[in-house]
Amino acid sequence: MGIERLMTTTLEQRAIGALTGLAIGDALGMPTQSMSPRDIAHYYGGPITCLVDAVPEQPIAPSMKAGAVTDDTEQAFLLAQRLIADRGDLDNNAYAHDLLAWEDAMRAKGSLDLLGPSTKAALKALAEGVSPELTGRFGTTNGGAMRATPVGIAFAPGASLAQEARRSCYVTHNTTQGIEGTMLVAAAVSYALEGDANPLQSAISFVNDHPAQGYWSAKASVLVRTERLMDWLDSKGRHVDDERFAHMLRYEIGTSVEANESVPCAFAIAARFATDPMRALCFAASLGGDTDTMAAMAGAMLGAQYGSDAFDQAIAAQVLRQLQQDNGLDPAPVAQALCALRSAHIGSASSASQDSE
């Protein structure tokens, strides 16, 4: 099935595709996360082209089985479930308790190494009684962005999308960088679900129109870096080969957990490989650095644009099977419930507009 045909999928099918793409990207990048390109080539025999077991030398998820997901997928579904329970009006105090309960479950499984640095610090502060409005004031990494997909599904582009994207990352990433990254991914997913012809550029415009706010940090802007990388891609980047493109991302942008590195990379990868989503995710998984999160964000944005059929169906089936068996998660009913929230908010906004006339 060609990409042109995939673009005719329904909003609900694209929403399922967003959550499925997130999980596939996460699973492909799981074995290589925090590894260098040299180590990836050494331990896996070259670039990632399919689901593989993590080697014992994997620094974060040693020996995890092929197809397993990380905190990227688990936290995205946790946020989705909270949005659904709160009918789209996110209760941050309840969400903070959800995160603490989830952390306890991670500890029981011996999986705390999977937590990102900002999330670890925020949850420690939460456990010590710090207000959720303050726990994320130093969080500049990509934890908010990696779990932003449900917000993009639940809200059409507009003020509510901006508000809930900001609110969704206050607990762990309440900085300008953390919020910008979250809003960019949420908006890209939301515009893709609308059938927008260029959802990535529309997301950039959206965040420019809805300033991120949040606590100040001396680190570079996620939005500005994303804009500049996308401009380079349009003017010069499409003419370089994959090796030069990868070199540029690694050495001129960075592929770390910092939102101002990994979010621009995910946007550039999704744009460069827009007509070949599986190639995009395998490229991200082979890049080095925070591979699982870059692949997860790219997978969510491309899945939102084209639906689940854009991905290799054997790989998708394995990831979805393990997601249900190991994590008790299923994208379809979650996507359906989030789409219902989207419809309800659109209806409410329409009614409010008519009442004011």
mmCIF file of C-alpha atoms in Angstrom:
data_model
loop_
_atom_site.group_PDB
_atom_site.id
_atom_site.type_symbol
_atom_site.label_atom_id
_atom_site.label_comp_id
_atom_site.label_asym_id
_atom_site.label_seq_id
_atom_site.Cartn_x
_atom_site.Cartn_y
_atom_site.Cartn_z
ATOM 1 C CA MET A 1 0.000 0.000 0.000
ATOM 2 C CA GLY A 2 1.475 3.368 -1.013
ATOM 3 C CA ILE A 3 1.852 6.416 1.202
ATOM 4 C CA GLU A 4 -0.762 8.249 -0.873
ATOM 5 C CA ARG A 5 -3.343 5.573 -0.036
ATOM 6 C CA LEU A 6 -2.369 5.588 3.640
ATOM 7 C CA MET A 7 -3.134 9.305 3.864
ATOM 8 C CA THR A 8 -6.831 8.492 3.341
ATOM 9 C CA THR A 9 -7.089 6.654 6.681
ATOM 10 C CA THR A 10 -9.598 7.873 9.270
ATOM 11 C CA LEU A 11 -8.690 9.998 12.268
ATOM 12 C CA GLU A 12 -9.135 7.010 14.580
ATOM 13 C CA GLN A 13 -6.879 4.829 12.416
ATOM 14 C CA ARG A 14 -4.213 7.544 12.447
ATOM 15 C CA ALA A 15 -4.557 7.848 16.232
ATOM 16 C CA ILE A 16 -3.952 4.106 16.596
ATOM 17 C CA GLY A 17 -1.035 4.561 14.213
ATOM 18 C CA ALA A 18 0.452 7.275 16.437
ATOM 19 C CA LEU A 19 0.464 5.071 19.541
ATOM 20 C CA THR A 20 1.602 2.034 17.548
ATOM 21 C CA GLY A 21 4.389 3.989 15.855
ATOM 22 C CA LEU A 22 5.551 5.268 19.229
ATOM 23 C CA ALA A 23 5.792 1.711 20.588
ATOM 24 C CA ILE A 24 7.523 0.357 17.455
ATOM 25 C CA GLY A 25 10.109 3.145 17.497
ATOM 26 C CA ASP A 26 10.671 2.612 21.214
ATOM 27 C CA ALA A 27 11.167 -1.141 20.744
ATOM 28 C CA LEU A 28 13.544 -0.694 17.806
ATOM 29 C CA GLY A 29 15.635 1.812 19.758
ATOM 30 C CA MET A 30 15.547 -0.058 23.072
ATOM 31 C CA PRO A 31 18.662 -2.227 22.366
ATOM 32 C CA THR A 32 20.801 0.740 21.281
ATOM 33 C CA GLN A 33 19.804 3.486 23.738
ATOM 34 C CA SER A 34 22.737 5.432 25.192
ATOM 35 C CA MET A 35 25.183 3.526 22.996
ATOM 36 C CA SER A 36 27.675 5.048 20.553
ATOM 37 C CA PRO A 37 27.441 4.393 16.816
ATOM 38 C CA ARG A 38 30.643 2.361 17.063
ATOM 39 C CA ASP A 39 29.241 0.139 19.820
ATOM 40 C CA ILE A 40 25.967 -0.308 17.940
ATOM 41 C CA ALA A 41 27.880 -1.509 14.881
ATOM 42 C CA HIS A 42 30.098 -3.742 17.019
ATOM 43 C CA TYR A 43 27.423 -5.437 19.121
ATOM 44 C CA TYR A 44 24.637 -5.623 16.534
ATOM 45 C CA GLY A 45 26.679 -6.133 13.381
ATOM 46 C CA GLY A 46 25.644 -2.870 11.725
ATOM 47 C CA PRO A 47 22.571 -0.605 11.604
ATOM 48 C CA ILE A 48 19.325 -1.746 13.197
ATOM 49 C CA THR A 49 16.941 -3.185 10.594
ATOM 50 C CA CYS A 50 14.613 -5.264 12.781
ATOM 51 C CA LEU A 51 13.715 -5.998 16.391
ATOM 52 C CA VAL A 52 16.699 -7.447 18.276
ATOM 53 C CA ASP A 53 17.489 -8.571 21.815
ATOM 54 C CA ALA A 54 19.537 -6.107 23.831
ATOM 55 C CA VAL A 55 23.075 -7.354 24.400
ATOM 56 C CA PRO A 56 24.280 -7.857 27.992
ATOM 57 C CA GLU A 57 26.515 -4.831 27.469
ATOM 58 C CA GLN A 58 23.498 -2.574 26.887
ATOM 59 C CA PRO A 59 23.994 0.172 29.530
ATOM 60 C CA ILE A 60 20.313 0.782 30.407
ATOM 61 C CA ALA A 61 18.349 -2.302 29.363
ATOM 62 C CA PRO A 62 20.835 -5.184 29.373
ATOM 63 C CA SER A 63 19.525 -8.407 27.839
ATOM 64 C CA MET A 64 15.965 -7.100 27.340
ATOM 65 C CA LYS A 65 14.142 -9.220 24.793
ATOM 66 C CA ALA A 66 13.460 -8.070 21.261
ATOM 67 C CA GLY A 67 10.214 -6.107 20.912
ATOM 68 C CA ALA A 68 10.144 -4.870 24.515
ATOM 69 C CA VAL A 69 9.356 -1.201 25.142
ATOM 70 C CA THR A 70 10.778 1.240 27.678
ATOM 71 C CA ASP A 71 9.451 4.059 29.841
ATOM 72 C CA ASP A 72 8.738 6.093 26.684
ATOM 73 C CA THR A 73 5.747 3.934 25.824
ATOM 74 C CA GLU A 74 4.715 3.174 29.400
ATOM 75 C CA GLN A 75 4.622 6.845 30.405
ATOM 76 C CA ALA A 76 2.745 7.836 27.246
ATOM 77 C CA PHE A 77 0.017 5.316 28.053
ATOM 78 C CA LEU A 78 0.026 6.404 31.702
ATOM 79 C CA LEU A 79 -0.649 9.976 30.602
ATOM 80 C CA ALA A 80 -3.321 8.763 28.164
ATOM 81 C CA GLN A 81 -5.126 6.912 30.929
ATOM 82 C CA ARG A 82 -5.030 9.992 33.180
ATOM 83 C CA LEU A 83 -6.377 12.224 30.385
ATOM 84 C CA ILE A 84 -9.209 9.771 29.771
ATOM 85 C CA ALA A 85 -10.039 9.509 33.481
ATOM 86 C CA ASP A 86 -10.031 13.316 33.807
ATOM 87 C CA ARG A 87 -12.056 13.797 30.605
ATOM 88 C CA GLY A 88 -9.306 15.890 29.095
ATOM 89 C CA ASP A 89 -8.889 18.262 32.047
ATOM 90 C CA LEU A 90 -5.641 16.894 33.439
ATOM 91 C CA ASP A 91 -5.469 16.737 37.239
ATOM 92 C CA ASN A 92 -1.768 17.214 37.956
ATOM 93 C CA ASN A 93 -2.014 16.085 41.564
ATOM 94 C CA ALA A 94 -3.609 12.807 40.479
ATOM 95 C CA TYR A 95 -1.081 12.525 37.673
ATOM 96 C CA ALA A 96 1.750 12.997 40.164
ATOM 97 C CA HIS A 97 0.379 10.096 42.222
ATOM 98 C CA ASP A 98 0.094 8.021 39.034
ATOM 99 C CA LEU A 99 3.765 8.664 38.308
ATOM 100 C CA LEU A 100 4.775 7.714 41.840
ATOM 101 C CA ALA A 101 2.763 4.480 41.666
ATOM 102 C CA TRP A 102 4.311 3.727 38.296
ATOM 103 C CA GLU A 103 7.784 4.355 39.741
ATOM 104 C CA ASP A 104 7.032 1.876 42.546
ATOM 105 C CA ALA A 105 6.060 -0.693 39.915
ATOM 106 C CA MET A 106 9.295 -0.018 38.036
ATOM 107 C CA ARG A 107 11.256 -0.494 41.245
ATOM 108 C CA ALA A 108 9.487 -3.787 41.927
ATOM 109 C CA LYS A 109 10.486 -4.996 38.451
ATOM 110 C CA GLY A 110 14.074 -3.824 38.922
ATOM 111 C CA SER A 111 13.694 -1.399 36.018
ATOM 112 C CA LEU A 112 14.502 1.965 37.615
ATOM 113 C CA ASP A 113 17.495 2.374 35.296
ATOM 114 C CA LEU A 114 14.965 3.010 32.512
ATOM 115 C CA LEU A 115 13.897 6.327 34.084
ATOM 116 C CA GLY A 116 15.260 9.547 32.578
ATOM 117 C CA PRO A 117 17.262 11.966 34.764
ATOM 118 C CA SER A 118 14.637 14.719 34.961
ATOM 119 C CA THR A 119 11.865 12.259 35.782
ATOM 120 C CA LYS A 120 13.986 10.582 38.464
ATOM 121 C CA ALA A 121 14.711 13.930 40.116
ATOM 122 C CA ALA A 122 11.098 15.096 39.915
ATOM 123 C CA LEU A 123 9.677 11.886 41.357
ATOM 124 C CA LYS A 124 12.183 12.014 44.203
ATOM 125 C CA ALA A 125 11.022 15.559 44.974
ATOM 126 C CA LEU A 126 7.372 14.478 44.763
ATOM 127 C CA ALA A 127 8.012 11.675 47.239
ATOM 128 C CA GLU A 128 9.536 14.252 49.591
ATOM 129 C CA GLY A 129 6.382 16.389 49.449
ATOM 130 C CA VAL A 130 7.429 19.103 46.992
ATOM 131 C CA SER A 131 4.494 20.669 45.095
ATOM 132 C CA PRO A 132 3.935 19.286 41.549
ATOM 133 C CA GLU A 133 4.163 22.883 40.297
ATOM 134 C CA LEU A 134 7.813 22.970 41.437
ATOM 135 C CA THR A 135 9.125 19.457 40.938
ATOM 136 C CA GLY A 136 9.808 19.943 37.230
ATOM 137 C CA ARG A 137 11.556 23.315 37.387
ATOM 138 C CA PHE A 138 14.925 21.858 36.323
ATOM 139 C CA GLY A 139 13.641 19.343 33.770
ATOM 140 C CA THR A 140 15.079 20.222 30.354
ATOM 141 C CA THR A 141 15.206 16.689 28.946
ATOM 142 C CA ASN A 142 12.750 14.989 26.597
ATOM 143 C CA GLY A 143 10.498 13.170 29.081
ATOM 144 C CA GLY A 144 7.551 15.466 28.413
ATOM 145 C CA ALA A 145 8.002 15.183 24.652
ATOM 146 C CA MET A 146 8.294 11.397 24.647
ATOM 147 C CA ARG A 147 4.863 11.029 26.281
ATOM 148 C CA ALA A 148 3.134 13.922 24.448
ATOM 149 C CA THR A 149 1.387 11.801 21.807
ATOM 150 C CA PRO A 150 -1.859 11.258 23.791
ATOM 151 C CA VAL A 151 -2.240 15.029 24.187
ATOM 152 C CA GLY A 152 -1.951 15.439 20.421
ATOM 153 C CA ILE A 153 -4.627 12.807 19.906
ATOM 154 C CA ALA A 154 -7.008 14.176 22.545
ATOM 155 C CA PHE A 155 -6.938 17.800 21.356
ATOM 156 C CA ALA A 156 -7.268 19.429 17.942
ATOM 157 C CA PRO A 157 -4.938 22.374 17.271
ATOM 158 C CA GLY A 158 -5.984 25.323 19.416
ATOM 159 C CA ALA A 159 -5.724 26.841 22.869
ATOM 160 C CA SER A 160 -6.704 23.611 24.671
ATOM 161 C CA LEU A 161 -3.916 21.687 22.953
ATOM 162 C CA ALA A 162 -1.355 24.272 24.081
ATOM 163 C CA GLN A 163 -2.743 24.346 27.619
ATOM 164 C CA GLU A 164 -2.852 20.586 28.128
ATOM 165 C CA ALA A 165 0.550 20.032 26.519
ATOM 166 C CA ARG A 166 2.043 22.496 29.002
ATOM 167 C CA ARG A 167 0.119 20.963 31.899
ATOM 168 C CA SER A 168 1.178 17.424 30.984
ATOM 169 C CA CYS A 169 4.847 18.155 31.617
ATOM 170 C CA TYR A 170 4.690 20.486 34.625
ATOM 171 C CA VAL A 171 5.349 17.664 37.103
ATOM 172 C CA THR A 172 8.647 16.587 35.550
ATOM 173 C CA HIS A 173 9.665 19.137 32.866
ATOM 174 C CA ASN A 174 8.346 22.571 33.841
ATOM 175 C CA THR A 175 11.011 24.506 31.893
ATOM 176 C CA THR A 176 10.852 26.405 28.625
ATOM 177 C CA GLN A 177 12.805 23.600 26.951
ATOM 178 C CA GLY A 178 10.715 20.816 28.434
ATOM 179 C CA ILE A 179 7.452 22.506 27.464
ATOM 180 C CA GLU A 180 8.623 23.485 23.964
ATOM 181 C CA GLY A 181 9.574 19.878 23.217
ATOM 182 C CA THR A 182 6.269 18.591 24.561
ATOM 183 C CA MET A 183 4.226 21.110 22.603
ATOM 184 C CA LEU A 184 6.119 20.425 19.363
ATOM 185 C CA VAL A 185 5.471 16.677 19.440
ATOM 186 C CA ALA A 186 1.867 17.042 20.623
ATOM 187 C CA ALA A 187 1.144 19.619 17.913
ATOM 188 C CA ALA A 188 2.807 17.537 15.173
ATOM 189 C CA VAL A 189 0.614 14.562 16.127
ATOM 190 C CA SER A 190 -2.503 16.730 16.338
ATOM 191 C CA TYR A 191 -1.963 18.358 12.933
ATOM 192 C CA ALA A 192 -1.179 14.980 11.367
ATOM 193 C CA LEU A 193 -4.479 13.613 12.655
ATOM 194 C CA GLU A 194 -6.208 16.572 11.001
ATOM 195 C CA GLY A 195 -4.732 15.525 7.661
ATOM 196 C CA ASP A 196 -2.461 18.577 7.498
ATOM 197 C CA ALA A 197 -0.164 18.445 4.462
ATOM 198 C CA ASN A 198 2.908 19.432 6.502
ATOM 199 C CA PRO A 199 2.232 18.692 10.176
ATOM 200 C CA LEU A 200 5.839 19.212 11.278
ATOM 201 C CA GLN A 201 6.017 22.779 9.975
ATOM 202 C CA SER A 202 2.509 23.454 11.265
ATOM 203 C CA ALA A 203 3.658 22.307 14.719
ATOM 204 C CA ILE A 204 6.573 24.739 14.622
ATOM 205 C CA SER A 205 4.215 27.586 13.697
ATOM 206 C CA PHE A 206 1.835 26.514 16.474
ATOM 207 C CA VAL A 207 4.517 26.686 19.170
ATOM 208 C CA ASN A 208 5.666 30.064 17.852
ATOM 209 C CA ASP A 209 2.068 31.261 18.255
ATOM 210 C CA HIS A 210 1.689 29.729 21.749
ATOM 211 C CA PRO A 211 4.815 30.565 23.807
ATOM 212 C CA ALA A 212 5.953 27.701 26.018
ATOM 213 C CA GLN A 213 6.422 29.624 29.321
ATOM 214 C CA GLY A 214 7.930 27.496 32.104
ATOM 215 C CA TYR A 215 11.009 28.029 34.269
ATOM 216 C CA TRP A 216 14.024 29.602 32.584
ATOM 217 C CA SER A 217 17.078 27.559 31.737
ATOM 218 C CA ALA A 218 20.346 28.676 30.153
ATOM 219 C CA LYS A 219 20.122 25.846 27.632
ATOM 220 C CA ALA A 220 19.295 26.457 23.971
ATOM 221 C CA SER A 221 15.713 26.686 22.742
ATOM 222 C CA VAL A 222 14.142 23.473 21.441
ATOM 223 C CA LEU A 223 11.927 25.486 19.106
ATOM 224 C CA VAL A 224 14.736 27.544 17.551
ATOM 225 C CA ARG A 225 16.956 24.514 17.042
ATOM 226 C CA THR A 226 14.097 22.610 15.442
ATOM 227 C CA GLU A 227 13.293 25.521 13.123
ATOM 228 C CA ARG A 228 16.897 25.899 12.026
ATOM 229 C CA LEU A 229 17.415 22.178 11.468
ATOM 230 C CA MET A 230 14.233 21.936 9.404
ATOM 231 C CA ASP A 231 15.332 24.982 7.351
ATOM 232 C CA TRP A 232 18.705 23.304 6.710
ATOM 233 C CA LEU A 233 16.948 20.109 5.730
ATOM 234 C CA ASP A 234 14.780 21.967 3.204
ATOM 235 C CA SER A 235 17.661 23.931 1.694
ATOM 236 C CA LYS A 236 20.621 21.531 1.820
ATOM 237 C CA GLY A 237 19.913 18.476 3.931
ATOM 238 C CA ARG A 238 17.826 16.576 1.386
ATOM 239 C CA HIS A 239 20.801 16.520 -0.969
ATOM 240 C CA VAL A 240 23.236 14.774 1.402
ATOM 241 C CA ASP A 241 23.425 11.013 1.846
ATOM 242 C CA ASP A 242 22.322 9.194 4.993
ATOM 243 C CA GLU A 243 25.846 8.986 6.373
ATOM 244 C CA ARG A 244 26.359 12.746 6.123
ATOM 245 C CA PHE A 245 22.891 13.359 7.540
ATOM 246 C CA ALA A 246 23.650 11.115 10.528
ATOM 247 C CA HIS A 247 27.021 12.836 11.053
ATOM 248 C CA MET A 248 25.333 16.230 11.043
ATOM 249 C CA LEU A 249 22.765 15.175 13.659
ATOM 250 C CA ARG A 250 25.371 13.555 15.906
ATOM 251 C CA TYR A 251 27.998 16.282 15.853
ATOM 252 C CA GLU A 252 26.162 19.518 15.094
ATOM 253 C CA ILE A 253 22.860 18.937 16.891
ATOM 254 C CA GLY A 254 23.447 16.119 19.384
ATOM 255 C CA THR A 255 21.420 13.008 20.125
ATOM 256 C CA SER A 256 21.280 13.110 23.926
ATOM 257 C CA VAL A 257 18.273 13.060 26.253
ATOM 258 C CA GLU A 258 18.223 16.866 26.217
ATOM 259 C CA ALA A 259 15.035 18.064 24.538
ATOM 260 C CA ASN A 260 16.943 20.632 22.488
ATOM 261 C CA GLU A 261 18.891 17.807 20.834
ATOM 262 C CA SER A 262 16.596 14.782 20.538
ATOM 263 C CA VAL A 263 13.388 16.614 19.584
ATOM 264 C CA PRO A 264 14.961 18.485 16.623
ATOM 265 C CA CYS A 265 16.555 15.198 15.530
ATOM 266 C CA ALA A 266 13.208 13.384 15.643
ATOM 267 C CA PHE A 267 11.596 16.134 13.547
ATOM 268 C CA ALA A 268 14.397 16.047 10.989
ATOM 269 C CA ILE A 269 14.295 12.244 10.734
ATOM 270 C CA ALA A 270 10.505 12.236 10.330
ATOM 271 C CA ALA A 271 10.802 14.894 7.610
ATOM 272 C CA ARG A 272 13.669 13.288 5.695
ATOM 273 C CA PHE A 273 12.096 9.825 5.658
ATOM 274 C CA ALA A 274 8.460 10.954 5.498
ATOM 275 C CA THR A 275 7.658 8.523 2.686
ATOM 276 C CA ASP A 276 9.367 5.552 4.361
ATOM 277 C CA PRO A 277 8.416 5.423 8.069
ATOM 278 C CA MET A 278 10.180 2.120 8.819
ATOM 279 C CA ARG A 279 13.410 3.473 7.389
ATOM 280 C CA ALA A 280 12.984 6.529 9.616
ATOM 281 C CA LEU A 281 12.681 4.429 12.767
ATOM 282 C CA CYS A 282 15.586 2.128 11.894
ATOM 283 C CA PHE A 283 17.736 5.181 11.114
ATOM 284 C CA ALA A 284 16.872 6.710 14.495
ATOM 285 C CA ALA A 285 17.547 3.416 16.287
ATOM 286 C CA SER A 286 21.004 3.247 14.689
ATOM 287 C CA LEU A 287 22.002 6.868 15.289
ATOM 288 C CA GLY A 288 23.434 6.520 18.789
ATOM 289 C CA GLY A 289 22.444 8.404 21.927
ATOM 290 C CA ASP A 290 18.817 8.500 23.039
ATOM 291 C CA THR A 291 17.760 6.224 20.203
ATOM 292 C CA ASP A 292 14.598 4.803 21.736
ATOM 293 C CA THR A 293 13.104 8.236 22.386
ATOM 294 C CA MET A 294 14.061 9.722 19.011
ATOM 295 C CA ALA A 295 12.593 6.689 17.247
ATOM 296 C CA ALA A 296 9.486 6.757 19.459
ATOM 297 C CA MET A 297 8.786 10.448 18.741
ATOM 298 C CA ALA A 298 9.394 10.015 14.998
ATOM 299 C CA GLY A 299 7.200 6.901 15.018
ATOM 300 C CA ALA A 300 4.364 8.720 16.755
ATOM 301 C CA MET A 301 4.451 11.641 14.326
ATOM 302 C CA LEU A 302 4.625 9.433 11.215
ATOM 303 C CA GLY A 303 2.044 6.994 12.572
ATOM 304 C CA ALA A 304 -0.304 9.913 13.172
ATOM 305 C CA GLN A 305 0.126 10.934 9.554
ATOM 306 C CA TYR A 306 -0.236 7.549 7.866
ATOM 307 C CA GLY A 307 -1.711 5.061 10.349
ATOM 308 C CA SER A 308 -0.396 1.685 11.497
ATOM 309 C CA ASP A 309 -0.192 0.244 7.985
ATOM 310 C CA ALA A 310 2.807 2.474 7.297
ATOM 311 C CA PHE A 311 4.954 0.171 9.427
ATOM 312 C CA ASP A 312 6.265 -3.326 8.792
ATOM 313 C CA GLN A 313 3.320 -5.504 9.781
ATOM 314 C CA ALA A 314 5.379 -8.389 11.194
ATOM 315 C CA ILE A 315 7.313 -5.993 13.412
ATOM 316 C CA ALA A 316 4.121 -4.181 14.419
ATOM 317 C CA ALA A 317 2.432 -7.466 15.318
ATOM 318 C CA GLN A 318 5.336 -8.575 17.515
ATOM 319 C CA VAL A 319 5.541 -5.241 19.335
ATOM 320 C CA LEU A 320 1.779 -5.087 19.912
ATOM 321 C CA ARG A 321 1.696 -8.685 21.126
ATOM 322 C CA GLN A 322 4.476 -8.064 23.645
ATOM 323 C CA LEU A 323 3.004 -4.708 24.633
ATOM 324 C CA GLN A 324 -0.191 -6.479 25.662
ATOM 325 C CA GLN A 325 1.496 -9.497 27.261
ATOM 326 C CA ASP A 326 4.280 -7.669 29.119
ATOM 327 C CA ASN A 327 2.700 -4.296 29.842
ATOM 328 C CA GLY A 328 -1.052 -4.921 29.617
ATOM 329 C CA LEU A 329 -1.394 -2.146 27.032
ATOM 330 C CA ASP A 330 -3.401 -2.012 23.793
ATOM 331 C CA PRO A 331 -3.277 1.084 21.526
ATOM 332 C CA ALA A 332 -6.693 0.615 19.906
ATOM 333 C CA PRO A 333 -9.083 1.232 22.836
ATOM 334 C CA VAL A 334 -6.825 3.974 24.217
ATOM 335 C CA ALA A 335 -6.763 5.745 20.850
ATOM 336 C CA GLN A 336 -10.539 5.419 20.550
ATOM 337 C CA ALA A 337 -11.085 6.977 23.974
ATOM 338 C CA LEU A 338 -8.672 9.820 23.208
ATOM 339 C CA CYS A 339 -10.440 10.477 19.899
ATOM 340 C CA ALA A 340 -13.730 10.675 21.801
ATOM 341 C CA LEU A 341 -12.172 13.372 24.004
ATOM 342 C CA ARG A 342 -11.070 15.234 20.892
ATOM 343 C CA SER A 343 -14.589 15.141 19.458
ATOM 344 C CA ALA A 344 -16.108 16.221 22.767
ATOM 345 C CA HIS A 345 -13.771 19.202 23.070
ATOM 346 C CA ILE A 346 -14.395 20.237 19.475
ATOM 347 C CA GLY A 347 -18.142 20.058 20.162
ATOM 348 C CA SER A 348 -17.795 22.073 23.363
ATOM 349 C CA ALA A 349 -15.719 24.729 21.630
ATOM 350 C CA SER A 350 -18.272 24.952 18.825
ATOM 351 C CA SER A 351 -21.169 25.305 21.287
ATOM 352 C CA ALA A 352 -19.310 27.976 23.250
ATOM 353 C CA SER A 353 -18.627 29.906 20.056
ATOM 354 C CA GLN A 354 -22.288 29.799 19.059
ATOM 355 C CA ASP A 355 -23.414 30.876 22.535
ATOM 356 C CA SER A 356 -21.147 33.926 22.391
ATOM 357 C CA GLU A 357 -22.578 35.112 19.071
#
